Amino acid sequence: MNNWTRRDLLKNSIAASAAVAGQGSSAATQSQSTAPAQAAAAPSTVRERLLLDFGWRFHLGHADDPSKDFGYGRSGETFAKSGGIIPVPRGTPDITHANFDDSVWQKVDLPHDWAIELPFVNDRSLSDHGFHPLGRNYPATSIGWYRRVFDIPASDLGRRLLLEFDGVYRNSIVIFNGHYIGDNFSGYAPFRFDVTDHASYGARNVLLVRVDATLGDGWFYEGAGIYRHVWLTKTNPVHVPQWGTFVRAEVQPGGPATVRVTTEVRNESDATKNCRVVSRILSPAGTAVATLTATPIAIPAWASREFEQQAEIASPALWSIEQPNLYSVETSVEAAGSPVDQSQTSFGIRSIRFDANNGFFLNGQHVEMKGTCNHQDHAGVGAALPDRLQYYRIERLKEMGSNAYRTSHNQPTPELMDACDKLGMLVMCETRMMDSTPEGLSQLERMVRCHRNHPSIVIWSLGNEEPEQGTERGARIETTMKRLVNRLDGSRPVTQAMNYGWGGKGASNVVDVQGFNYNHDRIDQFHKDYPNLPMVGSETASTVSTRGIYANDAVKGYLRAYDTEHPQWASEAEVWWKFYDARPFLAGGFAWTGFDYRGEPTPYSWPCVNSHFGILDLCGFPKDNFFYYQAWWGNKPVLHLFPHWNWAGKEGQEIEVWVHSNLDRVELFLNGQSLGSQNVTRNIHLMWKVKYSAGILEAKGFKGNQQVLAERRETTGAAAALVLRPDRARIAADGEDVSVVTAEVVDAQGRQVPVADNALTFRVSGSGWLLGLGNGDPSCHEMDKAGSRQAFNGLAMAIVQASKQAGEIHVEASSPGLASGTVTIAAAPSTPRPAVP
Ligand code: GAL
């Protein structure tokens, strides 16, 4: 039996806000001291932010049949009509009751995406969902119920309790102790509910979330369920509300920085409170560089006030792509002289500027944006990425030389922005809908408030390829959106990713930076017509390729990995990048996409279930174009030779051999015989036609006359063994951290067999479990949540997650006839994040 323990064997069977920020505000004066902070440490009980990810139960409901949906809607009543209490039809077990027996519900921890656990269905209408059955025609698999029972101690009476959801896909209804608390429409915008009144103190509390993924927000795989974190935040009645701290830093390159801290304080009590805010600014090294003590002000009962504070930092450590220095503000709130709230907010000091003739500048230095667009989807986990995977993905993109990321086409999870802050990645942060309705503006407001402290975000995108992008009506919508963004932030420009309708009366007249999707032939003319409007390639490329495949195969749904294939609106990597690189007025561009994602199989459909647009596949294994970008985006010598050299049966036939290199000259050899040398031209690959004979294909790369790199492709023997390589061999035993383990099929000499497709079985034991599997094959129909997976062109991937018990995690991959591969990962002692028990 494999150790697919956590989800399947051990645990399993199968803008609106109740607390809307107060309007009233008055600025309070403050004094600044640069002495180490004396602010008294607030007791840790003042504010608790508890992760509510663990210990949930999950059950599918039904979109059409109330009897299979726990009676929801059967009586025709809504929750609201019945005074807030769920009407429980006779004969239906009351799932809102603490005593309800949910033992047959699936045990799940968040983040969770039920869509990847659904079987593949060959129905063309499901193509966007990666052929997982969601939608009006699939009522039995489109509704999910989540249930969590937890204690709230009697001592919490008098505190404010807030449930915060970072993102639920989608149309969710939250029910707490039988009361309808609220709902949320968007699959991406964070939302929160104040549940202070509805809690049972000193008793069990039942939280239910009904999630309806019948309809979609987008045209790509979006997952289903509570796929981001949930938090229970407990505060004093006087506190800083969610996203209530806003830090803006202004700096002239080489000069001092002005840091402005705006802190909203809410008094959710019946008495006026005399409050003050102490903001301690900590350097990247964690030492206090300024302590700002505000003059106390009286905040009336049930009102809010804003404190404005300002500090000068003489020689700031700037945030940059190479040195992503992060400061933080430690906020302490005192009411009537006692500490009542404390929180920490990370921020960076950097300057940004888009110039209509010279592109983008970070800290006064010109930076060409070498970007990728990405959806939030990864092998093994779907839309439910553990935090570490966000870092893993950004690390892979940085390794490629990329410095910019577009959160297409939706607002990101906070941990992705943390990863971009910490690793040094510029971000175009995009909202899902170009929309100025209350719902659209609410989503936009939540995005800006949630993310405005991230220095990595340098531009907001208000939409993608919107039908109204070129119309007067579109311009009005966009104007309203921009006004809101400027009110909430005002430190970043806005753009829109447009694929037609530039100029004229549409959104071009509103945006600060014009986004261009594809359409190179329109760019120069637009620049002439709008010489004062900066421009960026908000989306480009859409080059399609399958890792390790060198001939198109419409039956299997594979595309050759030479840089030649693309849909009619798109282009090769080499074509778009040469175009952008040659135009200094363009701020750079964002290739569609960094990673493959589920859905949008293009140009093929079933059996293909994933897109091919990624420069890396769904597991994060690089395709050959990765090295094109690495050569021309990165700053180290690159020599990449392809294809592989296992072409038994093609002896004597011509094989296209390509090299991506940024060296001066490359010489190619087959079995020691030179096939000639070619000089490298900037941004262009090299190509030879080589008659195949088994052996060693070798490229030698020169800088001047000096050979600096060599790369070989060798005809391998048959698959003989498996080798496991974790991306990190030591992870934290916190119940969340993961290691990404690559399984490689090798021959007797240890060389990766590039065509191997052996069936692998994974076993994980000890202080962790298998979270999911993948292989990057866009036509694979094996389940990600399973114990076995075929290798695809020599590789498969296992995501291994640590438990909260420190110790060793043993990972083994086996396959009939092959020597097994094993690796041990240390789950190191760590303090798990505070969580709801
Ligand atoms: C773009 C669109 C993307 C994706 C891409 C595929 O037009 O913005 O979401 O569909 O095409 O090439």
mmCIF file of C-alpha atoms and ligand atoms in Angstrom, residues 219 409 464-465 517-518 539 542 569 592 597 600 613, ligand 1:
data_model
loop_
_atom_site.group_PDB
_atom_site.id
_atom_site.type_symbol
_atom_site.label_atom_id
_atom_site.label_comp_id
_atom_site.label_asym_id
_atom_site.label_seq_id
_atom_site.Cartn_x
_atom_site.Cartn_y
_atom_site.Cartn_z
ATOM 1 C CA TRP A 219 -11.995 31.074 -19.306
ATOM 2 C CA HIS A 409 -6.305 37.744 -14.844
ATOM 3 C CA ASN A 464 -7.789 42.243 -19.770
ATOM 4 C CA GLU A 465 -9.119 42.261 -23.331
ATOM 5 C CA ASN A 517 -1.608 42.435 -25.904
ATOM 6 C CA TYR A 518 0.055 40.961 -29.032
ATOM 7 C CA GLU A 539 0.669 40.204 -22.909
ATOM 8 C CA SER A 542 1.600 32.649 -26.472
ATOM 9 C CA TRP A 569 -2.586 36.060 -32.849
ATOM 10 C CA TRP A 592 1.963 34.372 -22.022
ATOM 11 C CA TYR A 597 -1.924 25.759 -16.687
ATOM 12 C CA GLU A 600 -7.288 26.349 -22.678
ATOM 13 C CA PHE A 613 1.761 28.231 -23.418
HETATM 14 C C1 GAL B 1 -5.118 36.068 -24.603
HETATM 15 C C2 GAL B 1 -5.837 36.056 -23.264
HETATM 16 C C3 GAL B 1 -5.274 34.984 -22.354
HETATM 17 C C4 GAL B 1 -5.136 33.694 -23.090
HETATM 18 C C5 GAL B 1 -4.267 33.889 -24.287
HETATM 19 C C6 GAL B 1 -3.979 32.618 -25.066
HETATM 20 O O1 GAL B 1 -5.811 36.760 -25.556
HETATM 21 O O2 GAL B 1 -5.685 37.296 -22.631
HETATM 22 O O3 GAL B 1 -6.097 34.823 -21.229
HETATM 23 O O4 GAL B 1 -6.392 33.255 -23.446
HETATM 24 O O5 GAL B 1 -4.921 34.798 -25.143
HETATM 25 O O6 GAL B 1 -3.176 32.912 -26.168
#
